[in-house]
mmCIF file of C-alpha atoms and ligand atoms in Angstrom:
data_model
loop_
_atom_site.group_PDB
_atom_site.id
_atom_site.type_symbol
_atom_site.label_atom_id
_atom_site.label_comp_id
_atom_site.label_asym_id
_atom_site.label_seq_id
_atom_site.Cartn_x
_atom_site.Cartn_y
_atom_site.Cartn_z
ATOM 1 C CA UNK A 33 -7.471 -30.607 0.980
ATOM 2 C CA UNK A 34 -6.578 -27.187 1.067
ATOM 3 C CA UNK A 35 -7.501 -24.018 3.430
ATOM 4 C CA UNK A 36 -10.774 -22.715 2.565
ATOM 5 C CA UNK A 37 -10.816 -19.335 0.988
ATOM 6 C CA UNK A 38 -14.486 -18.402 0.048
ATOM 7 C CA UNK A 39 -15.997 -17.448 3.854
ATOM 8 C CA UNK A 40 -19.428 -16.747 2.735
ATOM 9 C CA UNK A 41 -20.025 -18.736 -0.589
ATOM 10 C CA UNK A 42 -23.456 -20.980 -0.529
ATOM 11 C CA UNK A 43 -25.808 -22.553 -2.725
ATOM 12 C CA UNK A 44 -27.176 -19.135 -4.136
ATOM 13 C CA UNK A 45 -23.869 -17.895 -4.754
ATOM 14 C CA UNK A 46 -22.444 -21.675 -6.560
ATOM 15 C CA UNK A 47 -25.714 -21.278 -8.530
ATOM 16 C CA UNK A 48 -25.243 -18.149 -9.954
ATOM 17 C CA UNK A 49 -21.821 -18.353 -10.981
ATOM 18 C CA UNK A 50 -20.946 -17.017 -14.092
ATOM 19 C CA UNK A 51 -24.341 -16.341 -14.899
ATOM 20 C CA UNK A 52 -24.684 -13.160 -12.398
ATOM 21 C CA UNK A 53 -22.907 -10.622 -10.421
ATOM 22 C CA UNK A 54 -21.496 -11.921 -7.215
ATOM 23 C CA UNK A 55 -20.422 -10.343 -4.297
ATOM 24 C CA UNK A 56 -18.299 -12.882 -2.093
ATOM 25 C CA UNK A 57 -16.233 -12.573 1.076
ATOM 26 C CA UNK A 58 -12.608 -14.228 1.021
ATOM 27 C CA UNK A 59 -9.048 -14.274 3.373
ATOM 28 C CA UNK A 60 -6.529 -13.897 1.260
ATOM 29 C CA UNK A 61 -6.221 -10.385 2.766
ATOM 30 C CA UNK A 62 -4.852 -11.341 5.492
ATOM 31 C CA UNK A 63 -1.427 -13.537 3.403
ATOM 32 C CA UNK A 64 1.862 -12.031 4.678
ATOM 33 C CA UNK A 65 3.062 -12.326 0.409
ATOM 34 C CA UNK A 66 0.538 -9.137 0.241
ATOM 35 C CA UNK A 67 2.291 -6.994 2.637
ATOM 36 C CA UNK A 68 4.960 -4.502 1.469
ATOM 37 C CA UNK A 69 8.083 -6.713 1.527
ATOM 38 C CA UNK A 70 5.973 -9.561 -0.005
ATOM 39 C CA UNK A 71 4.816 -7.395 -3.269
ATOM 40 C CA UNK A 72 8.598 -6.030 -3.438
ATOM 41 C CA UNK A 73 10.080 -9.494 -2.989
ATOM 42 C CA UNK A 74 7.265 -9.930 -5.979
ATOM 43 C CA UNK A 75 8.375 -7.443 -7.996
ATOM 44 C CA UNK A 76 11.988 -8.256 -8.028
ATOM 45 C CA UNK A 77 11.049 -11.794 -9.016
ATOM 46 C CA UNK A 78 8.399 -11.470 -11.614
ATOM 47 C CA UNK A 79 10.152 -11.462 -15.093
ATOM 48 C CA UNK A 80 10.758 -7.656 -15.676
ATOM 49 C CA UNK A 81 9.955 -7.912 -19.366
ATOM 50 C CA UNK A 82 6.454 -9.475 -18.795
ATOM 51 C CA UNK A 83 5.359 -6.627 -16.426
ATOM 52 C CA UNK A 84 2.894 -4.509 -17.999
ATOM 53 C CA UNK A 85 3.175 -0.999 -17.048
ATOM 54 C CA UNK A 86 0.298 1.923 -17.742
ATOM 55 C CA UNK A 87 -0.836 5.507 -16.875
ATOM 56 C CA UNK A 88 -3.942 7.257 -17.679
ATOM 57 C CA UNK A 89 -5.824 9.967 -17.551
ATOM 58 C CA UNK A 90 -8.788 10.953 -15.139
ATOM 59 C CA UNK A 91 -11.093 10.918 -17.916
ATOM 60 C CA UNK A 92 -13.132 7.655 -18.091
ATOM 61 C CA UNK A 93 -14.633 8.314 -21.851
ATOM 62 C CA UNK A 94 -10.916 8.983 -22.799
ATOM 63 C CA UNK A 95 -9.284 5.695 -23.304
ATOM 64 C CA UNK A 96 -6.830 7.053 -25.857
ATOM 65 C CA UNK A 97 -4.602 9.103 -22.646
ATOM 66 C CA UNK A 98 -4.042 4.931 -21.668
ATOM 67 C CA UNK A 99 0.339 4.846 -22.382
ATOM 68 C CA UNK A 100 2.982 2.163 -21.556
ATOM 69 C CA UNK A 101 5.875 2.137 -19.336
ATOM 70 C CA UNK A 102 9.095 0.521 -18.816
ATOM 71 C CA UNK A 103 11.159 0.101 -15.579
ATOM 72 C CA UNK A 104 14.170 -1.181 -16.958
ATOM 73 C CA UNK A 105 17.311 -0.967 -14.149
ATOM 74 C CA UNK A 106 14.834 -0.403 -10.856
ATOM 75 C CA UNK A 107 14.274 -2.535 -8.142
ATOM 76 C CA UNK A 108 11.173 -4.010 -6.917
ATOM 77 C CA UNK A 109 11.222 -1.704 -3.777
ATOM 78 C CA UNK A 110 11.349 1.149 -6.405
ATOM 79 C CA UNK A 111 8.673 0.582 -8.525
ATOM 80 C CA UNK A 112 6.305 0.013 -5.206
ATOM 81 C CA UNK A 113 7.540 3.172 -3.747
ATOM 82 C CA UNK A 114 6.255 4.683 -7.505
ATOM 83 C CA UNK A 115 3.063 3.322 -7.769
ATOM 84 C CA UNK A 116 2.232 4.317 -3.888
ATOM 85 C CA UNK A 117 2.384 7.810 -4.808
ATOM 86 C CA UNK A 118 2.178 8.086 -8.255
ATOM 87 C CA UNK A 119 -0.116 7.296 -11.214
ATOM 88 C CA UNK A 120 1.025 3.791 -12.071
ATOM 89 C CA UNK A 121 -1.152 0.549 -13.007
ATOM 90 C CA UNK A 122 1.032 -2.356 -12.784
ATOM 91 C CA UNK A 123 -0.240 -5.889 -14.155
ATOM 92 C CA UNK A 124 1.744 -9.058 -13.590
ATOM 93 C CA UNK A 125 -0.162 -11.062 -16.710
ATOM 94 C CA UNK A 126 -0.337 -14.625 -15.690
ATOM 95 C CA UNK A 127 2.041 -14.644 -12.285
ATOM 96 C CA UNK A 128 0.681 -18.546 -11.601
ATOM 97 C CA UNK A 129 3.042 -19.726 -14.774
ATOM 98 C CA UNK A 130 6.182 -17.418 -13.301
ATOM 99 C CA UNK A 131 6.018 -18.104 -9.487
ATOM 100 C CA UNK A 132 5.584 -21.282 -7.972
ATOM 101 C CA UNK A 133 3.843 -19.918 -4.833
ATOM 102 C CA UNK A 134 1.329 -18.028 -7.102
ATOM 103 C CA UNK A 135 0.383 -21.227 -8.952
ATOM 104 C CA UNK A 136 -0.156 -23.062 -5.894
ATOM 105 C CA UNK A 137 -2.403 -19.551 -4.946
ATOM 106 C CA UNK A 138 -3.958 -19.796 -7.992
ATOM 107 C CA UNK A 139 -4.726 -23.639 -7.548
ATOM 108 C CA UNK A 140 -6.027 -23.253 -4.458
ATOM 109 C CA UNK A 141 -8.047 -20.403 -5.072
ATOM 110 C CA UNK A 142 -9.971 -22.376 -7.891
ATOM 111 C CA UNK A 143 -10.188 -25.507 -5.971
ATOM 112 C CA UNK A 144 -12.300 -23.929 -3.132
ATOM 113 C CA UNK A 145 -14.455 -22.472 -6.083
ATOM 114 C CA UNK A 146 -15.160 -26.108 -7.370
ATOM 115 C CA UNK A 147 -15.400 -27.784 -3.695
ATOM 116 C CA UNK A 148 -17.899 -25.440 -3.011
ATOM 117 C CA UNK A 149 -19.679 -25.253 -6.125
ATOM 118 C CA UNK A 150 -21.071 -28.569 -7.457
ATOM 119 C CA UNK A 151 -20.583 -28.850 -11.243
ATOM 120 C CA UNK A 152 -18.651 -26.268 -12.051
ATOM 121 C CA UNK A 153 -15.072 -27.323 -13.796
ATOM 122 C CA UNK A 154 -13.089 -24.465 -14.739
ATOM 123 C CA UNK A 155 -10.434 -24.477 -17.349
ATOM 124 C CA UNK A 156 -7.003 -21.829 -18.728
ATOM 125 C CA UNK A 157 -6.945 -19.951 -15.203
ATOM 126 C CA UNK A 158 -4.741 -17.019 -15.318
ATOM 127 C CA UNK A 159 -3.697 -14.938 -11.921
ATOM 128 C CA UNK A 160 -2.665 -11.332 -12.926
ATOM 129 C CA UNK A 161 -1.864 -9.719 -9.752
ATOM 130 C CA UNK A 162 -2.927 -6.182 -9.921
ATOM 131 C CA UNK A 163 -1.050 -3.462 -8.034
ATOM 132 C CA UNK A 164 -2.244 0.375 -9.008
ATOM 133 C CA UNK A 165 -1.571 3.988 -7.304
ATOM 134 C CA UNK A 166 -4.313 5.928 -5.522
ATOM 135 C CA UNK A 167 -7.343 7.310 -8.108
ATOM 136 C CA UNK A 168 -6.009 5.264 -10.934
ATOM 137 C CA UNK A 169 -9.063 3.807 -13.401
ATOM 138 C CA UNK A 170 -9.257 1.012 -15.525
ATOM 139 C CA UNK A 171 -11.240 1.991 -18.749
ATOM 140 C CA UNK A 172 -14.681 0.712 -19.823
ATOM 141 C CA UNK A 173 -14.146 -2.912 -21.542
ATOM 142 C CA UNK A 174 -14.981 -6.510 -21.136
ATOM 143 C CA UNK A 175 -13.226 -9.452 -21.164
ATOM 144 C CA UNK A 176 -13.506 -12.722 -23.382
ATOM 145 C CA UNK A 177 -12.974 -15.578 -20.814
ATOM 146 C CA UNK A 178 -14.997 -15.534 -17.069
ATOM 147 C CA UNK A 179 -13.151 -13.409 -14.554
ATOM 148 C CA UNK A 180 -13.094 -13.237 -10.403
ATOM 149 C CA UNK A 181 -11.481 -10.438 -8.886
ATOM 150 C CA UNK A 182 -10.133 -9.938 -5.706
ATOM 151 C CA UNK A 183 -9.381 -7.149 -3.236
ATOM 152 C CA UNK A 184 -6.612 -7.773 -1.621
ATOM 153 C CA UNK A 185 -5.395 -4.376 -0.287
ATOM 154 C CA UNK A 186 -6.825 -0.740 -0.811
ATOM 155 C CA UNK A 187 -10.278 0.106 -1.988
ATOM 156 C CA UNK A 188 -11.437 -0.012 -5.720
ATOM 157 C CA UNK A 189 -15.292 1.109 -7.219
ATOM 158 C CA UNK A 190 -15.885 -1.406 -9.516
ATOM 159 C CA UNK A 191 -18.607 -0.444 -11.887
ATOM 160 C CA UNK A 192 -20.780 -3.689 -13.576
ATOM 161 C CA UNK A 193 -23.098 -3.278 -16.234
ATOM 162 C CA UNK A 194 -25.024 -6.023 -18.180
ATOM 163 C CA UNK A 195 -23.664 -8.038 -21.023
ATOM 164 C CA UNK A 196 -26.587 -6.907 -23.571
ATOM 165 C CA UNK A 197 -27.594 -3.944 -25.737
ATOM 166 C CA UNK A 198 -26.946 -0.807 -25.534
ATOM 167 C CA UNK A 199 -24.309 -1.811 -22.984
ATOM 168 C CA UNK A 200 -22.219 -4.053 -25.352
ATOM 169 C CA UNK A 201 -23.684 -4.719 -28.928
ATOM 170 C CA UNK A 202 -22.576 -8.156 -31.223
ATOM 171 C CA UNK A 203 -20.426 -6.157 -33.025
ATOM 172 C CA UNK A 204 -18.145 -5.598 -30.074
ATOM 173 C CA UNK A 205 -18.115 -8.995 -28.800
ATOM 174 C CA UNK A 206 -16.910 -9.965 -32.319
ATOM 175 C CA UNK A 207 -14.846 -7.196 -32.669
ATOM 176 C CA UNK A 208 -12.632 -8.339 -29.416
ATOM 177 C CA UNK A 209 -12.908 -11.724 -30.021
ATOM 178 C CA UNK A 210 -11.415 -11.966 -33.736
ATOM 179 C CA UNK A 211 -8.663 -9.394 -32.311
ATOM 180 C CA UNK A 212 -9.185 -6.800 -34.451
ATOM 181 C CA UNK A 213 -8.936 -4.453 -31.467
ATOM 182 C CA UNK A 214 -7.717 -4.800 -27.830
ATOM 183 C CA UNK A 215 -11.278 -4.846 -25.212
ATOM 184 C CA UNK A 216 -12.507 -1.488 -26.379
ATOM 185 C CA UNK A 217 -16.083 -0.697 -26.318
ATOM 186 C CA UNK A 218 -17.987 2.129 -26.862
ATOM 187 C CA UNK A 219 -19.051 3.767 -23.381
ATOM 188 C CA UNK A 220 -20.970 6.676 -22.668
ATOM 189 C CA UNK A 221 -21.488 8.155 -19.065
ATOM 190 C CA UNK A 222 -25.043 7.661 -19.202
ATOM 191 C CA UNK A 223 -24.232 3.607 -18.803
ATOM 192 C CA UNK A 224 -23.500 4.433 -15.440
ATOM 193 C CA UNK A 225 -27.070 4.945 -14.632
ATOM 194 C CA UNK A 226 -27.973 1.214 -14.660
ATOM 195 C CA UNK A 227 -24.848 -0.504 -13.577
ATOM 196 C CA UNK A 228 -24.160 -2.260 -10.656
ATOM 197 C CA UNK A 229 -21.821 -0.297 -8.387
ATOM 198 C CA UNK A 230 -19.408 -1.865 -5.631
ATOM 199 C CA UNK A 231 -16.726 -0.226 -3.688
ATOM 200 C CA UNK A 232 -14.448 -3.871 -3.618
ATOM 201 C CA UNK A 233 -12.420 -3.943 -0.051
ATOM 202 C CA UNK A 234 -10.174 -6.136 1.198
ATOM 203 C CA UNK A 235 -11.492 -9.277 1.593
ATOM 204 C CA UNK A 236 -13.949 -9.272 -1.403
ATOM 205 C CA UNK A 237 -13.851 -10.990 -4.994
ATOM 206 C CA UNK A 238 -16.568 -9.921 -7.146
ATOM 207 C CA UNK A 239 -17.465 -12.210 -10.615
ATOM 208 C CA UNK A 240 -20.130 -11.205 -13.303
ATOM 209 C CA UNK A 241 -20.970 -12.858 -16.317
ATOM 210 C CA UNK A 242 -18.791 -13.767 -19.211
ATOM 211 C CA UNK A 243 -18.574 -10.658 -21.639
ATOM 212 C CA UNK A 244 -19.742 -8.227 -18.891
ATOM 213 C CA UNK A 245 -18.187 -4.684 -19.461
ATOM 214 C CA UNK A 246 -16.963 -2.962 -15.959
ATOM 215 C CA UNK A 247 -15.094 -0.652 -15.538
ATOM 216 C CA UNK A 248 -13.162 0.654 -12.036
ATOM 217 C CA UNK A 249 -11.329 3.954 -10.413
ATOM 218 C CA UNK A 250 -9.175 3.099 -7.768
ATOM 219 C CA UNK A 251 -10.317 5.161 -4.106
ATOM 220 C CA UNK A 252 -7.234 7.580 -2.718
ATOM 221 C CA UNK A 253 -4.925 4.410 -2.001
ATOM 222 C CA UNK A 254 -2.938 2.421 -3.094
ATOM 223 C CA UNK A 255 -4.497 -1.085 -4.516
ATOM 224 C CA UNK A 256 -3.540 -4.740 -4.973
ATOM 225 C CA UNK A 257 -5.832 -6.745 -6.490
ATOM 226 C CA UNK A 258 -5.984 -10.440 -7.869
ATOM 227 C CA UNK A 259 -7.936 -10.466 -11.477
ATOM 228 C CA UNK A 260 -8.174 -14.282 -12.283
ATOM 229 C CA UNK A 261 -9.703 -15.226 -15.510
ATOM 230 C CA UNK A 262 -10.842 -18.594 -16.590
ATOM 231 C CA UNK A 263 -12.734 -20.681 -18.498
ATOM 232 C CA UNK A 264 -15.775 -23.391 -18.399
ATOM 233 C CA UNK A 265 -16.975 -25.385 -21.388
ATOM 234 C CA UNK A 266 -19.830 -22.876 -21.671
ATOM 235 C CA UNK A 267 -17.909 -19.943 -21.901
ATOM 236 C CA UNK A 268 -15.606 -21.490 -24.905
ATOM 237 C CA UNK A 269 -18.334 -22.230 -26.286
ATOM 238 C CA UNK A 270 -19.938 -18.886 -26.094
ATOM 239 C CA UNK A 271 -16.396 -17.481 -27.569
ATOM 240 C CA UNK A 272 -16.371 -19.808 -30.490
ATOM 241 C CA UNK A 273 -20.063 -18.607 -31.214
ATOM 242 C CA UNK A 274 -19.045 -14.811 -31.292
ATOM 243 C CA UNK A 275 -16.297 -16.036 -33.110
ATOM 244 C CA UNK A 276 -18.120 -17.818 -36.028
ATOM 245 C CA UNK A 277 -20.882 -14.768 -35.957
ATOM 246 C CA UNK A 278 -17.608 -12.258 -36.671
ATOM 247 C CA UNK A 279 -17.093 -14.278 -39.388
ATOM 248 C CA UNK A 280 -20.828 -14.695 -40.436
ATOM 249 C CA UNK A 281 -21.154 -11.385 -40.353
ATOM 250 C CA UNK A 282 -17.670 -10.328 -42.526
ATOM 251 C CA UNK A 283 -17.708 -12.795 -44.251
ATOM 252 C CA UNK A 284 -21.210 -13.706 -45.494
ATOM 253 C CA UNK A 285 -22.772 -10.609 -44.770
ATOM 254 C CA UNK A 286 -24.935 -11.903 -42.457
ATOM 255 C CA UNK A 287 -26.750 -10.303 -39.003
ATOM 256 C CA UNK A 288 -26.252 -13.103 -36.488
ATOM 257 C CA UNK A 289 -26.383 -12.255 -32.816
ATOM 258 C CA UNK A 290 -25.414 -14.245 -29.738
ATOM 259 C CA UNK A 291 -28.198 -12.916 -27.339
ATOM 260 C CA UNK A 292 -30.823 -15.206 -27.387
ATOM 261 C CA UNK A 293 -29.012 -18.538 -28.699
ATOM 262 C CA UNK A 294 -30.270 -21.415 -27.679
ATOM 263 C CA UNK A 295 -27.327 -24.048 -26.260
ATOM 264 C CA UNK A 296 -27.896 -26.558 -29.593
ATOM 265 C CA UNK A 297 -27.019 -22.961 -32.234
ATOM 266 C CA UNK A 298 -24.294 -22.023 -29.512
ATOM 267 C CA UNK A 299 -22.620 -25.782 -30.112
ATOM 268 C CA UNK A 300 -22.721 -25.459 -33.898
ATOM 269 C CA UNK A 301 -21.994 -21.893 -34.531
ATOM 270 C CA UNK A 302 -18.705 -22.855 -31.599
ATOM 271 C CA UNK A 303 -18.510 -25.607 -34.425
ATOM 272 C CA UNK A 304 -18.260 -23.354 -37.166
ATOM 273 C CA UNK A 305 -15.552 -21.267 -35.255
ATOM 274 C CA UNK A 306 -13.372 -24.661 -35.294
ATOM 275 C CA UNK A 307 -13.880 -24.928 -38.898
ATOM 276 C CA UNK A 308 -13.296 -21.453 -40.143
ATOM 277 C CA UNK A 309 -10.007 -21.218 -37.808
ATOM 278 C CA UNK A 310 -9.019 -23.999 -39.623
ATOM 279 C CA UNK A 311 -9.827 -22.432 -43.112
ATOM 280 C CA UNK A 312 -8.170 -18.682 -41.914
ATOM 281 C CA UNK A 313 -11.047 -16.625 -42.856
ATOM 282 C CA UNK A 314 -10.191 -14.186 -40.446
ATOM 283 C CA UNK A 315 -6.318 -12.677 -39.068
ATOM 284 C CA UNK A 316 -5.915 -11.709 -36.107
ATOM 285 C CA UNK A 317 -4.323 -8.352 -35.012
ATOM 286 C CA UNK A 318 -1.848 -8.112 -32.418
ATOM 287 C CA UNK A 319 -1.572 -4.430 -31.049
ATOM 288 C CA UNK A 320 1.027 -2.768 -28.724
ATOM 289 C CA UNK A 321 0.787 0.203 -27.313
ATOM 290 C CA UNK A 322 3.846 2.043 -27.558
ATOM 291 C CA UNK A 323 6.355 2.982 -24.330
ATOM 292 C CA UNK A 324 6.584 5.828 -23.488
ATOM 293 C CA UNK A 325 7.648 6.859 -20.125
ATOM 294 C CA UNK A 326 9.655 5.229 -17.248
ATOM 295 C CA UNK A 327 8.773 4.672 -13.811
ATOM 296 C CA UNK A 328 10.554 7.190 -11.331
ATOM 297 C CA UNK A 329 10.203 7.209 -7.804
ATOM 298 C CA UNK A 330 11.290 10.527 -7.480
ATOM 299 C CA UNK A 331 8.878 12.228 -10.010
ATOM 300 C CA UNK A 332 5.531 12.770 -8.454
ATOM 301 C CA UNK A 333 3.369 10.869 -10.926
ATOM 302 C CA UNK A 334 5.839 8.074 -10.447
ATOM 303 C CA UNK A 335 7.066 8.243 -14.044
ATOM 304 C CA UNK A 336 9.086 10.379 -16.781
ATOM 305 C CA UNK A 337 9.475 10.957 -20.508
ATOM 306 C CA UNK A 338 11.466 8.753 -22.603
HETATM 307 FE FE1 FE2 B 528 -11.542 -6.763 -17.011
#
């Protein structure tokens, strides 16, 4: 039996999970692997070539300033030193399969959200550990599995809006889930009027539902943050739906929507998906966005040209 983790979870919270925004309190704030040696140690471990480096603009309708980075030659103490003053998002995608004591992390972290939450069985968990410069934003988007995020150091306003029209229409769900595009969505400021705003501490995951578009501007420090996404059996099956409606609607020329379905027309249309993957109606897209700068420590937005 491992430590617990959640500090505040109870039967409201295990009852809405994954079907509503939740506000939780955890510990894993206080782990020494969080502290400046521990992220550089990090850094210098995580395979270099699987680190996903960004910058962006200020501009949260302008998701076309987003640019990759490389940090070929630099040591993890480096790259920190960057991102703490610079304009650097860092993402180590899936550190649970590339560090031993971030898969045990990762197991743990799941296990104390099934002890405490009767039924729920979660499935394809992936820890990306987060660490971004003061001010830095992550664009309007949503993302196809379930997702709990937590603060870990630094201050983040996350911004939560709900999974339904005008917000996110069928079209984008499909859109993101046959990979035609990376998780854009349309967003307009005037969203921000009805979403659900948090400023995320240390010491707080937040979770919404599956397919709920947030976006998030880092406050004037530095952040670390864990973004774990994951699966149930509902939310495959939800993704197989939008699937088989992408291909309803290419396709067949039909105007299905997921809003609405009932669990019985969620199970077939996930159904269909099976089928028409098999058949290769559809071909999926696989989009990189080019690099274009390097991190440098001594530049003040913690990059240069290439
Ligand atoms: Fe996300």
């Amino acid at each position: 039996m491992s430590a617990q983790i959640l500090t505040d979870w109870d039967a409201e919270k295990a009852q809405g999970f994954s079907k509503k925004n939740i506000i939780a309190k955890h510990n894993l704030h206080e782990r020494e692997m969080f502290s400046d040696d521990g992220l550089i140690e990090l850094l210098d471990r995580y395979p270099r070539e699987q680190l996903g480096i960004y910058t962006m603009g200020k501009d949260p309708t302008k998701r076309q300033a987003l640019r990759a980075g490389t940090a070929e030659g630099l040591s993890g103490a480096d790259i920190l030193e960057a991102v703490k003053h610079g304009r650097i998002w860092l993402n180590l995608r899936k550190a649970n399969l590339a560090l031993p004591e971030y898969r045990d992390l990762c197991a743990d972290m799941f296990g104390d959200i099934e002890a405490q939450s009767p039924g729920v069985k979660t499935f394809k968990q992936d820890m990306g550990v987060l660490i971004s410069s003061p001010d830095v934003q992550v664009y309007y988007h949503f993302d196809v599995p379930l997702v709990t995020l937590w603060q870990v150091r630094g201050v983040k306003r996350v911004w939560l809006y709900t999974p339904k029209e005008p917000f996110l229409q069928d079209e984008d769900i499909e859109r993101v889930v046959l990979k035609e595009t990376e998780e854009e969505v349309p967003f307009e400021l005037a969203f921000d009027d009805s979403a659900q705003i948090i400023d995320l501490e240390p010491g707080l995951m937040a979770t919404w539902p599956q397919f709920g578009p947030h976006r998030i501007v880092n406050h004037g420090v530095m952040n670390v943050s864990l973004s774990c996404e994951f699966q149930t059996y509902m939310s495959l099956v939800r993704a197989n739906a939008a699937y088989a409606n992408g291909v309803y609607r290419r396709n067949f020329g039909m105007t299905p929507s997921i809003y609405g379905n009932s669990g019985a027309e969620l199970h077939f249309k996930a159904f269909s998906a099976r089928v028409f993957k098999m058949l290769k109606l559809r071909k999926a897209f696989e989009y990189q966005i080019p690099k274009t700068f390097k991190i440098d420590p001594g530049a003040d937005l913690g990059f240069s040209e290439v």
